[in-house]
Structure formats: C-alpha cells, structure tokens
Coordinates of C-alpha atoms and ligand atoms in Angstrom, one line a residue:
M260 CA 27.8 112.1 -52.5
K261 CA 29.3 115.6 -52.5
Q262 CA 32.7 114.2 -53.1
F263 CA 31.7 113.0 -56.6
Q264 CA 29.7 116.0 -57.7
D265 CA 32.5 117.9 -59.4
L266 CA 34.3 114.9 -60.8
E267 CA 34.3 113.7 -64.4
V268 CA 35.2 110.5 -66.2
W269 CA 36.2 111.2 -69.8
F270 CA 35.0 108.9 -72.6
F271 CA 37.2 108.4 -75.7
T272 CA 36.0 106.5 -78.7
G273 CA 38.7 105.0 -80.9
A274 CA 38.2 105.1 -84.6
Q275 CA 40.2 105.9 -87.8
L276 CA 39.6 107.7 -91.0
L277 CA 40.0 104.6 -93.2
Y278 CA 36.3 104.1 -93.6
G279 CA 35.6 107.7 -94.6
G280 CA 34.2 110.7 -92.7
D281 CA 30.7 109.3 -92.8
A282 CA 31.6 106.4 -90.7
V283 CA 33.2 108.7 -88.1
V284 CA 30.1 110.8 -88.0
K285 CA 28.0 107.6 -87.2
V286 CA 30.6 106.5 -84.6
D287 CA 30.3 109.9 -83.0
A288 CA 26.5 109.8 -82.9
H289 CA 26.6 106.3 -81.4
S290 CA 29.1 107.4 -78.8
N291 CA 27.0 110.4 -77.9
E292 CA 24.0 108.2 -77.4
M293 CA 25.9 105.7 -75.3
V294 CA 27.4 108.3 -73.0
K295 CA 23.9 109.9 -72.6
G296 CA 22.6 106.5 -71.8
L297 CA 25.3 105.7 -69.2
N298 CA 24.6 109.0 -67.5
A299 CA 20.9 108.6 -67.6
S300 CA 21.1 105.1 -66.1
G301 CA 21.3 106.5 -62.6
N302 CA 23.8 103.8 -61.8
L303 CA 27.0 105.8 -62.1
P304 CA 28.2 108.0 -59.3
V305 CA 30.4 110.2 -61.5
K306 CA 29.4 112.0 -64.7
V307 CA 30.7 110.6 -67.9
V308 CA 31.9 113.3 -70.4
Y309 CA 32.2 112.3 -74.1
K310 CA 35.3 113.8 -75.6
G311 CA 34.8 112.7 -79.1
T312 CA 36.5 110.2 -81.4
V313 CA 40.2 110.0 -81.7
N314 CA 41.5 109.1 -85.2
S315 CA 45.2 109.6 -85.1
S316 CA 48.3 109.5 -82.9
A317 CA 48.2 113.3 -82.5
E318 CA 44.6 113.2 -81.4
V319 CA 45.2 110.4 -79.0
S320 CA 48.1 112.3 -77.4
D321 CA 46.2 115.5 -77.2
A322 CA 43.2 113.7 -75.5
F323 CA 45.3 112.1 -72.9
R324 CA 47.4 115.2 -72.2
A325 CA 44.2 117.1 -71.6
A326 CA 42.9 114.3 -69.3
N327 CA 46.2 114.5 -67.3
A328 CA 45.9 118.2 -66.9
D329 CA 42.2 118.6 -66.0
T330 CA 41.7 118.3 -62.2
A331 CA 38.1 117.4 -62.6
C332 CA 39.0 114.4 -64.7
I333 CA 39.6 111.3 -62.5
G334 CA 39.9 108.7 -65.2
V335 CA 39.3 107.8 -68.9
I336 CA 37.0 105.2 -70.4
A337 CA 38.2 104.0 -73.8
W338 CA 36.1 102.1 -76.4
M339 CA 37.0 101.2 -79.9
H340 CA 33.9 101.4 -82.1
T341 CA 35.7 100.5 -85.2
F342 CA 39.2 99.2 -85.8
S343 CA 41.6 101.7 -84.3
P344 CA 45.2 100.7 -85.1
A345 CA 46.9 100.7 -81.8
K346 CA 50.3 102.1 -82.7
M347 CA 48.5 105.4 -82.7
W348 CA 47.7 104.9 -79.0
I349 CA 51.3 104.3 -77.9
H350 CA 52.4 107.9 -77.1
G351 CA 49.1 108.9 -75.5
L352 CA 49.0 105.9 -73.3
M353 CA 52.6 106.3 -72.3
D354 CA 51.9 109.8 -71.2
Y355 CA 48.7 109.0 -69.4
K356 CA 48.9 109.0 -65.6
K357 CA 45.3 108.5 -64.4
P358 CA 43.1 105.4 -64.0
L359 CA 42.0 103.7 -67.3
L360 CA 38.9 101.6 -67.9
H361 CA 38.6 99.7 -71.2
L362 CA 34.9 99.2 -72.0
H363 CA 34.5 96.3 -74.4
T364 CA 31.0 96.9 -75.7
Q365 CA 29.1 97.4 -79.0
F366 CA 26.4 100.0 -79.9
D367 CA 23.8 97.3 -80.8
A368 CA 23.3 94.5 -78.3
Q369 CA 22.5 92.0 -81.0
I370 CA 23.3 91.3 -84.6
P371 CA 20.6 92.6 -87.1
W372 CA 20.5 89.3 -88.9
D373 CA 18.3 90.4 -91.8
S374 CA 20.0 93.7 -92.6
I375 CA 23.6 93.1 -91.7
D376 CA 25.9 93.8 -94.7
M377 CA 29.6 94.7 -95.2
D378 CA 29.0 98.4 -94.2
Y379 CA 27.4 97.4 -91.0
M380 CA 30.2 95.0 -90.2
N381 CA 32.9 97.5 -91.0
L382 CA 31.3 100.1 -88.8
N383 CA 30.6 97.8 -85.8
Q384 CA 34.0 96.3 -85.2
S385 CA 34.4 96.6 -81.4
A386 CA 34.9 92.8 -81.3
H387 CA 38.3 93.1 -82.9
G388 CA 39.0 96.8 -82.4
D389 CA 39.0 96.4 -78.7
R390 CA 41.4 93.4 -78.9
E391 CA 43.8 95.6 -80.9
F392 CA 43.6 98.2 -78.2
G393 CA 43.9 95.7 -75.4
H394 CA 47.1 94.4 -77.0
I395 CA 48.9 97.7 -76.9
V396 CA 47.8 98.4 -73.3
S397 CA 49.2 95.0 -72.3
R398 CA 52.3 95.5 -74.4
L399 CA 52.9 98.8 -72.5
R400 CA 52.3 96.8 -69.2
K401 CA 49.7 99.3 -68.1
N402 CA 47.1 98.3 -65.6
R403 CA 43.5 99.0 -66.4
K404 CA 40.1 97.6 -65.7
V405 CA 38.5 95.7 -68.6
V406 CA 34.7 95.6 -68.5
V407 CA 33.0 93.4 -71.0
G408 CA 29.2 93.6 -71.8
H409 CA 26.5 95.7 -73.4
W410 CA 26.5 99.3 -72.3
K411 CA 22.9 99.2 -71.2
D412 CA 23.5 96.2 -68.9
A413 CA 23.2 97.0 -65.2
N414 CA 26.1 94.6 -64.5
V415 CA 28.3 96.7 -66.7
H416 CA 27.2 99.8 -64.9
S417 CA 28.0 98.2 -61.6
K418 CA 31.5 97.4 -62.6
I419 CA 32.1 100.9 -64.0
A420 CA 30.6 102.4 -60.9
V421 CA 33.0 100.5 -58.7
W422 CA 35.9 101.7 -60.7
M423 CA 34.6 105.3 -60.7
R424 CA 34.4 105.2 -56.9
V425 CA 38.0 103.9 -56.7
A426 CA 39.2 106.4 -59.2
A427 CA 37.7 109.1 -57.0
A428 CA 39.5 107.7 -54.0
W429 CA 42.7 107.6 -56.1
A430 CA 42.3 111.3 -57.0
D431 CA 41.7 112.1 -53.4
A432 CA 44.8 110.2 -52.3
Q433 CA 46.9 112.3 -54.7
T434 CA 46.2 115.4 -52.5
M435 CA 45.9 113.6 -49.2
R436 CA 48.0 114.8 -46.2
I437 CA 48.2 112.6 -43.2
I438 CA 49.1 114.3 -39.9
R439 CA 50.7 112.1 -37.3
F440 CA 50.5 113.2 -33.7
G441 CA 53.5 111.2 -32.4
D442 CA 55.4 108.5 -34.0
N443 CA 54.6 104.8 -34.5
M444 CA 54.2 103.0 -31.2
N445 CA 57.7 102.1 -30.1
N446 CA 59.2 99.0 -31.8
V447 CA 56.0 98.1 -33.7
A448 CA 57.1 96.9 -37.1
V449 CA 53.9 96.2 -39.1
T450 CA 52.4 99.7 -38.9
D451 CA 55.6 101.3 -40.0
G452 CA 57.1 101.6 -43.5
D453 CA 58.7 103.7 -46.2
K454 CA 56.9 107.0 -46.3
V455 CA 58.8 108.2 -49.3
E456 CA 57.9 105.1 -51.3
A457 CA 54.3 105.5 -50.1
E458 CA 54.1 109.0 -51.6
I459 CA 55.6 107.8 -54.9
R460 CA 53.3 104.8 -55.0
F461 CA 50.0 106.1 -53.5
G462 CA 50.3 109.9 -53.8
Y463 CA 49.6 110.8 -50.2
H464 CA 52.0 112.8 -48.0
V465 CA 52.7 111.7 -44.5
D466 CA 53.4 114.6 -42.2
N467 CA 54.1 115.1 -38.5
A468 CA 52.8 117.5 -35.9
P469 CA 53.9 117.7 -32.3
I470 CA 50.9 117.4 -30.0
A471 CA 51.9 120.8 -28.5
K472 CA 50.8 122.4 -31.8
L473 CA 47.3 120.9 -31.3
V474 CA 46.9 121.8 -27.7
P475 CA 46.2 125.6 -28.3
Y476 CA 43.5 124.7 -30.8
V477 CA 41.7 122.5 -28.2
N478 CA 42.2 125.2 -25.5
A479 CA 40.8 127.9 -27.7
V480 CA 37.4 126.1 -28.1
T481 CA 34.7 128.1 -26.2
D482 CA 32.1 126.9 -23.8
A483 CA 29.4 127.9 -26.2
E484 CA 30.9 125.7 -28.9
I485 CA 31.2 122.8 -26.5
D486 CA 27.6 123.3 -25.4
A487 CA 26.4 123.1 -29.0
L488 CA 28.4 120.0 -29.7
V489 CA 27.3 118.3 -26.5
A490 CA 23.7 119.0 -27.6
T491 CA 24.4 117.2 -30.8
Y492 CA 25.8 114.2 -28.9
E493 CA 22.6 114.2 -26.8
E494 CA 20.5 113.9 -30.0
L495 CA 22.6 111.1 -31.4
Y496 CA 23.7 109.0 -28.5
D497 CA 22.6 107.6 -25.1
F498 CA 24.6 108.5 -22.1
A499 CA 25.7 106.6 -19.1
P500 CA 24.3 108.4 -16.0
D501 CA 27.8 109.6 -14.8
A502 CA 28.6 110.8 -18.3
A503 CA 25.4 112.8 -18.8
K504 CA 24.9 116.4 -18.0
G505 CA 25.1 116.8 -14.2
G506 CA 27.0 113.5 -13.8
A507 CA 30.3 113.2 -12.0
N508 CA 32.2 112.5 -15.2
H509 CA 30.4 114.8 -17.6
R510 CA 33.4 117.1 -17.7
F511 CA 35.4 114.4 -19.6
V512 CA 32.7 114.5 -22.3
R513 CA 33.0 118.2 -22.6
D514 CA 36.8 117.9 -22.8
A515 CA 36.3 115.3 -25.6
A516 CA 34.0 117.8 -27.4
A517 CA 36.7 120.5 -27.2
Q518 CA 39.2 118.0 -28.6
E519 CA 36.9 117.2 -31.5
I520 CA 36.4 120.8 -32.4
G521 CA 40.1 121.7 -32.0
L522 CA 41.4 118.6 -33.8
K523 CA 39.0 119.2 -36.7
R524 CA 40.1 122.9 -37.0
F525 CA 43.8 121.9 -36.9
L526 CA 43.3 119.3 -39.6
E527 CA 41.4 121.8 -41.8
D528 CA 44.1 124.4 -41.3
K529 CA 46.7 121.9 -42.4
G530 CA 44.6 120.6 -45.3
A531 CA 44.8 117.1 -43.8
K532 CA 42.3 114.3 -44.6
A533 CA 43.7 111.7 -42.2
F534 CA 45.5 111.5 -38.9
T535 CA 47.1 109.2 -36.4
T536 CA 47.4 109.4 -32.6
S537 CA 49.6 107.9 -30.0
F538 CA 48.7 107.2 -26.4
D539 CA 52.3 107.8 -25.4
E540 CA 52.4 111.4 -26.7
L541 CA 49.7 113.4 -25.0
E542 CA 51.5 116.2 -23.3
G543 CA 49.1 119.1 -22.7
M544 CA 46.0 116.8 -23.4
N545 CA 43.9 115.5 -20.6
Q546 CA 42.8 112.4 -22.4
L547 CA 43.6 110.3 -25.5
M548 CA 41.6 111.7 -28.4
G549 CA 39.5 108.6 -28.8
F550 CA 36.0 110.0 -28.8
A551 CA 37.2 112.8 -31.2
S552 CA 38.7 110.1 -33.4
Q553 CA 35.4 108.2 -33.5
R554 CA 33.5 111.3 -34.5
L555 CA 36.0 112.4 -37.1
M556 CA 36.1 109.0 -38.7
S557 CA 32.4 109.3 -39.1
E558 CA 32.9 112.6 -41.0
G559 CA 35.3 110.9 -43.4
Y560 CA 38.8 111.6 -41.8
G561 CA 41.1 108.6 -42.1
F562 CA 42.3 107.3 -38.8
G563 CA 45.1 105.1 -37.6
A564 CA 46.0 104.4 -34.0
E565 CA 49.5 104.4 -32.6
G566 CA 51.0 106.2 -35.6
D567 CA 49.6 103.8 -38.1
W568 CA 49.6 106.1 -41.2
K569 CA 49.1 103.4 -43.8
T570 CA 45.8 102.4 -42.1
A571 CA 44.8 106.0 -41.7
A572 CA 45.3 106.5 -45.5
L573 CA 43.4 103.3 -46.3
C574 CA 40.5 104.3 -44.0
R575 CA 40.2 107.6 -45.8
S576 CA 40.3 106.0 -49.3
M577 CA 37.7 103.4 -48.3
Y578 CA 35.5 106.1 -46.9
V579 CA 35.7 108.0 -50.2
M580 CA 34.9 104.9 -52.2
G581 CA 31.9 104.1 -50.0
Q582 CA 30.2 107.5 -49.9
G583 CA 26.5 107.2 -50.4
L584 CA 26.5 103.4 -50.2
A585 CA 24.7 101.5 -47.4
G586 CA 27.1 100.3 -44.7
G587 CA 29.9 102.2 -43.0
S588 CA 33.6 101.7 -42.5
S589 CA 36.0 101.8 -39.6
F590 CA 39.5 101.3 -38.3
L591 CA 39.5 98.1 -36.3
E592 CA 42.0 95.8 -34.6
D593 CA 42.1 92.0 -34.0
Y594 CA 41.8 91.6 -30.3
V595 CA 40.6 88.3 -28.8
L596 CA 39.9 84.9 -30.4
N597 CA 36.8 82.8 -29.8
F598 CA 37.4 79.2 -30.7
D599 CA 34.0 77.6 -31.5
G600 CA 34.4 75.1 -34.3
Q601 CA 33.2 76.4 -37.7
N602 CA 32.0 79.6 -36.0
S603 CA 35.4 80.4 -34.6
S604 CA 35.7 84.2 -34.6
I605 CA 37.7 87.2 -33.6
L606 CA 36.6 90.1 -31.4
Q607 CA 37.5 93.3 -33.2
S608 CA 37.9 96.4 -31.1
H609 CA 40.3 99.0 -30.0
M610 CA 41.1 101.0 -26.9
L611 CA 38.5 103.6 -28.0
E612 CA 38.5 104.4 -31.7
I613 CA 35.8 102.7 -33.7
N614 CA 33.5 104.5 -36.2
P615 CA 29.9 104.8 -34.8
D616 CA 28.7 104.5 -38.5
I617 CA 28.8 100.8 -38.1
A618 CA 26.9 100.6 -34.8
V619 CA 23.8 98.4 -34.8
D620 CA 22.0 100.5 -32.1
K621 CA 22.3 104.0 -30.7
P622 CA 25.9 104.3 -29.3
R623 CA 26.3 105.1 -25.6
V624 CA 28.6 107.8 -24.3
E625 CA 30.6 106.4 -21.4
V626 CA 33.6 107.7 -19.4
H627 CA 36.3 105.3 -18.0
Y628 CA 39.8 105.3 -17.0
L629 CA 42.2 103.9 -19.6
G630 CA 45.4 102.7 -18.0
I631 CA 47.5 102.3 -21.2
G632 CA 50.2 105.0 -21.8
D633 CA 49.1 108.4 -20.8
S634 CA 45.5 108.0 -22.0
G635 CA 43.9 109.1 -18.7
T636 CA 40.2 109.1 -18.1
C637 CA 38.5 109.1 -21.6
A638 CA 35.1 109.6 -23.0
R639 CA 34.1 107.1 -25.7
L640 CA 31.2 105.7 -27.7
V641 CA 30.3 102.2 -26.8
F642 CA 28.3 99.9 -29.1
K643 CA 28.1 96.6 -30.9
T644 CA 28.3 96.7 -34.7
C645 CA 25.8 95.6 -37.3
E646 CA 26.1 92.0 -38.7
G647 CA 26.8 91.1 -42.3
Q648 CA 29.4 90.6 -45.0
G649 CA 32.3 93.0 -45.1
I650 CA 36.0 93.3 -46.0
A651 CA 39.0 93.9 -43.8
C652 CA 42.0 95.4 -45.6
T653 CA 45.5 96.4 -44.9
V654 CA 48.6 97.5 -46.6
V655 CA 52.0 96.3 -45.4
D656 CA 55.5 97.3 -46.5
M657 CA 57.4 94.2 -47.6
G658 CA 60.7 96.0 -48.1
N659 CA 60.7 95.9 -51.9
R660 CA 57.0 96.6 -52.4
F661 CA 53.7 97.4 -50.7
R662 CA 51.3 94.5 -50.3
M663 CA 47.6 94.9 -49.9
I664 CA 45.7 92.1 -48.1
V665 CA 41.9 91.8 -48.3
N666 CA 39.9 89.3 -46.2
E667 CA 36.2 88.8 -46.7
V668 CA 34.7 88.5 -43.3
E669 CA 31.2 87.8 -41.9
V670 CA 30.3 89.9 -38.9
I671 CA 28.2 87.9 -36.5
K672 CA 26.2 88.7 -33.5
S673 CA 28.3 89.2 -30.4
N674 CA 27.3 88.1 -26.9
P675 CA 26.9 91.0 -24.5
T676 CA 30.1 92.2 -22.9
P677 CA 28.9 94.2 -19.9
K678 CA 32.4 94.8 -18.5
L679 CA 34.0 95.8 -21.8
P680 CA 33.8 99.6 -22.0
V681 CA 34.6 99.9 -25.8
A682 CA 32.8 99.4 -29.1
S683 CA 33.4 96.0 -30.7
A684 CA 32.6 93.7 -33.6
L685 CA 32.8 89.9 -33.9
W686 CA 33.7 88.3 -37.2
I687 CA 34.5 85.0 -38.9
P688 CA 37.2 85.5 -41.5
K689 CA 36.5 83.6 -44.7
P690 CA 36.8 80.8 -45.4
N691 CA 37.1 80.1 -41.7
L692 CA 39.3 81.2 -38.8
E693 CA 42.0 78.6 -39.5
V694 CA 42.6 79.3 -43.1
G695 CA 41.6 83.0 -43.1
V696 CA 43.9 84.0 -40.2
G697 CA 46.6 81.5 -41.3
S698 CA 46.7 83.2 -44.7
W699 CA 46.7 86.7 -43.2
I700 CA 49.6 85.8 -40.9
L701 CA 51.6 84.1 -43.7
A702 CA 51.1 87.3 -45.8
G703 CA 52.5 89.4 -43.0
G704 CA 49.2 91.3 -42.4
T705 CA 48.7 93.8 -39.6
H706 CA 46.7 93.6 -36.4
H707 CA 45.1 96.9 -37.5
S708 CA 42.7 96.9 -40.5
S709 CA 40.4 99.2 -42.4
F710 CA 37.0 97.5 -42.5
S711 CA 34.0 98.2 -44.6
F712 CA 30.4 96.9 -44.9
A713 CA 29.8 98.9 -48.1
L714 CA 32.7 97.7 -50.2
T715 CA 33.7 94.4 -51.8
A716 CA 37.0 92.9 -52.9
E717 CA 36.4 94.3 -56.4
Y718 CA 37.0 97.8 -55.1
M719 CA 40.3 96.9 -53.5
E720 CA 41.4 95.0 -56.6
D721 CA 40.7 98.1 -58.7
F722 CA 42.6 100.2 -56.2
A723 CA 45.6 97.9 -56.1
D724 CA 45.7 97.8 -59.9
I725 CA 45.7 101.6 -60.1
A726 CA 48.4 101.9 -57.5
D727 CA 50.2 99.0 -59.2
I728 CA 50.8 97.1 -56.0
E729 CA 50.4 93.5 -54.9
M730 CA 46.9 92.5 -53.8
L731 CA 46.1 89.2 -52.0
L732 CA 42.5 88.2 -51.5
I733 CA 41.5 85.7 -48.8
D734 CA 38.0 84.5 -49.5
E735 CA 35.7 81.5 -49.6
Q736 CA 37.9 79.9 -52.3
T737 CA 41.2 80.3 -50.4
T738 CA 43.2 77.2 -49.3
L739 CA 46.4 77.5 -47.3
R740 CA 48.3 75.5 -49.9
S741 CA 47.3 77.6 -52.9
F742 CA 47.8 80.8 -50.8
K743 CA 51.3 79.8 -49.9
Q744 CA 52.0 79.1 -53.6
E745 CA 50.6 82.5 -54.5
L746 CA 53.0 84.2 -52.0
R747 CA 56.0 82.3 -53.5
N748 CA 54.9 83.2 -57.1
N749 CA 54.4 86.8 -56.2
E750 CA 57.8 87.0 -54.5
M751 CA 59.3 86.0 -57.8
Y752 CA 57.0 88.2 -59.9
Y753 CA 57.8 91.4 -58.0
L754 CA 61.5 90.7 -58.0
L755 CA 61.6 90.1 -61.7
N756 CA 59.1 92.9 -62.4
K757 CA 61.4 95.4 -60.7
A758 CA 64.4 94.0 -62.5
L759 CA 62.8 94.3 -65.9
R760 CA 61.4 97.8 -65.6
Ligands
MN13 MN1 46.2 99.3 -32.0

C-alpha cells in the first residue's frame, strides 16, 4: 500500500451563511465527525482530509485552487450539508482539474421523528442541497462519481475506496513515462495510436530508447549481483533441470537476471514506470527480455509487448489501483480458441511475458529457443493461472477519440499443456464466447489486454470518466444487438460532443 501512504483526498462541505454562523459551526462539527468516521472505518485506502466549509464563491475558488496545486491531493469529495447555492461553485469547478466525487449523504441516517423541527430541517438539507450542486456540475459537463448513501454504510465506503484507488492511478498517470525499446511491431494497427493525444488525454508521456542504450546497463551487472538475484529465483520458483544451477542452460537464466537488474536500473534512471519491448530490435542482447518483463510486471512496472504503449500504460494504472487487494494483474494476449459449447474459451498467453502474480502454483523457470524475430534462447517463468472472475481491458485509438473496452471474464481450469513452454490462462468471456468476442471485435478491441483478478468494471468506469473517454462494458447483460446500437449511439455522441465543445 506504499503508493497510497502519502496521498490525500480533500473533503469540502458546501454551506452558506444564510442560516447564521451557528448553523455553519454545527455543519463544521458534523463534517469533522464524518471525516473522522470515514478515516476510522478502515475501509478507505487513502486518507480523507477535511478542509472546512465553503460558504462563498471566493472560498470555493480558493479551495479548488489549493487542491489543484497540492501534489498530495489526488481528488476532492464534495458534500452539501445545507443548501449551497450553486452559482458560487461555478468558478471553482471550472478551474478544478482533478477527480471529483460527489457524496450524497446526510449526517443522521434517519429522521428524528419526535424532535424534528424547522431548525433541524434547515440544517439538514443535503437532500436538496446536493441536487443543486449536482445541477451545476452537470451544467458544466464535468464528469464525477456520485455516491449515494449514509456515510457509515460499508457500501458507500466501498464505492469511495474504488474511486480513491482510481484517483491514485490517475495521479500516477500524470507523471508516468513509458520507455519503448523499439517501435510498434511492423504494420500492426491496433497497438498504435496518437501519442500526443494520449499525453493530453491520459497525462502519460511515451518516450523511446534505442536498445543500444540499455545494453551497457545489462553488461555492467556484476556476477555477485546475478548470484544474489538467482538465489531469489531459487526461493520463489521451481527450476527445470537444465535451467537449474549446473544445468546446460543455466547461463540463460543468469543472462535474464542481468537483464532484469540492468533494465530496472535503466527505467529508474529515466524515471519510467512502464516499458515496451520488441522481438525485432534486440541488437546487443542475447535474448528477448521476457523473464525480466515478467519479474518487473510483478514489481508494478507497466508492460506492453511489441511496442504496445497503450497496454503498458493501462497495465501500470491497473497495478496502481489494485495494490494491496487480493488477486494480481497481467499483460495477456488472446491466442487460441477452444470451442466447447457454453464453455467455449480462449487460451490467453504470450511468447513469454505474463506476470507470475497470477500463477496458481509455484512458477517454473525454463529455458527454450524462441524462433520469432531475434528472440533467441530465452529463460521464462512457466505456470497456469488462478481461476476466478476478472476483467480484461484495452484502450484503442478510434481516430477521433480513445475507446476503452472492458470484458468481464471467467478464468477456468486449463488442461495440462506439457509441450507449451509459456505461462497461460484460459477464460470464458462474458456473457459467452460468441457474444463476448463478437462485441470486442465490433468495438475494434486489441489482441493484447491488461487483465486483473483484483479489479471490477467499476474501477475502469471511474477511470474512463476521469479521463473523459468512451468506455464500453461487455458483461453478463450484453447482447450483440444492444451493443451494436451502443456503438452507433456513441459514434454520434462523440462527434457531436467534439463539435459542441
Ligand atoms: Mn503480442
């Protein structure tokens, strides 16, 4: 959870001075107690900091300006305890650049039937104060998450927690640098896109490094450093006999360890949180950095194969969101179909690069020749993944906008594949292979995806709202007919939306 420790979400309570200073004092006391309660619930990954009541346009503007400027602040929760006339929120909201959550709650869960009087009613006006606030946010066409429920309710905490994790990933994306070793694989369309628009829209910067710049980092790794890392591998993984110490192919594992150390140092020096590789651009390397990619994904680096920078960025963001939750995440690729009626599924794999965090058993270090491109003889971690519910996500560039596609999937048990020397998962896309994949293809989705056991579609919806991009969900409710209609509707929506802004 170390990513969340230094972060804050600010809490603003909307009020006004119409009811007199005493009312604001009570509003302030209630807000304090609520924020203390939220923090004490143990359900929120990021600390909530109460920033007081805002009672005028000038106070609102000052509060949001401060939130924009403070690097610890990743988002603002706003709540209207009393009626807070929304014209006073216009300038502040127009200036505000970070994620916004509107909490529609009330200090008391229930009406005190015997004691309620006009004073009580005037003080506890969230029911209409929050509608006034909602109006102006909608009037300004600003995306936000609206959470409705009592502030002590665990369901409310859960929705805030999801948004907080996404806001943390968003803040992370604003300083994300992605290093690409080599370009996108020649002629591949879906993994490419507009890097300038991506930086405007998502915040991350896509950079390039010739592999020749990485080679000295790998060559500089000492035998002692390799010994130490191989000892770590021996603790964590099983080894095929030829890959183990003394085996004929152990030297390839040592080379992979040098790649891991050198690659990590290079990324640290560049301040990069994600990277891509290419099996066609490996001059000076003796194997594709597959094992190193597996290991660095597990440490939180975003990864995309064959120059796929959009997936590398998404992998990193999904890692940040999922920190401390059960279930890992990984880069994956749709490989082979298995038609089997309602259980029809897709084998998910890649040439090497799958995150061992999602392994069901101890991964096994193996060394094999990989004939594709200049990959050479490569070490890799081989395993089957856990079973269970997860989400597969991608972002594609539609020319006039980015589109996120999310498919809920069920990872099922795979048969043994004794001759397949790579890690793999097997999943059934929801609602089934025919509709799930049919929808994905109609939406123009990639063969690469960023997968997570820890996250749900709610995270990606929050993320897409913050980024203000299109998001298409393929789940149990999806039908091909309604999905096609959604694609047509969205095409019109985004054309008009762009024209109107
Ligand atoms: Mn690929």
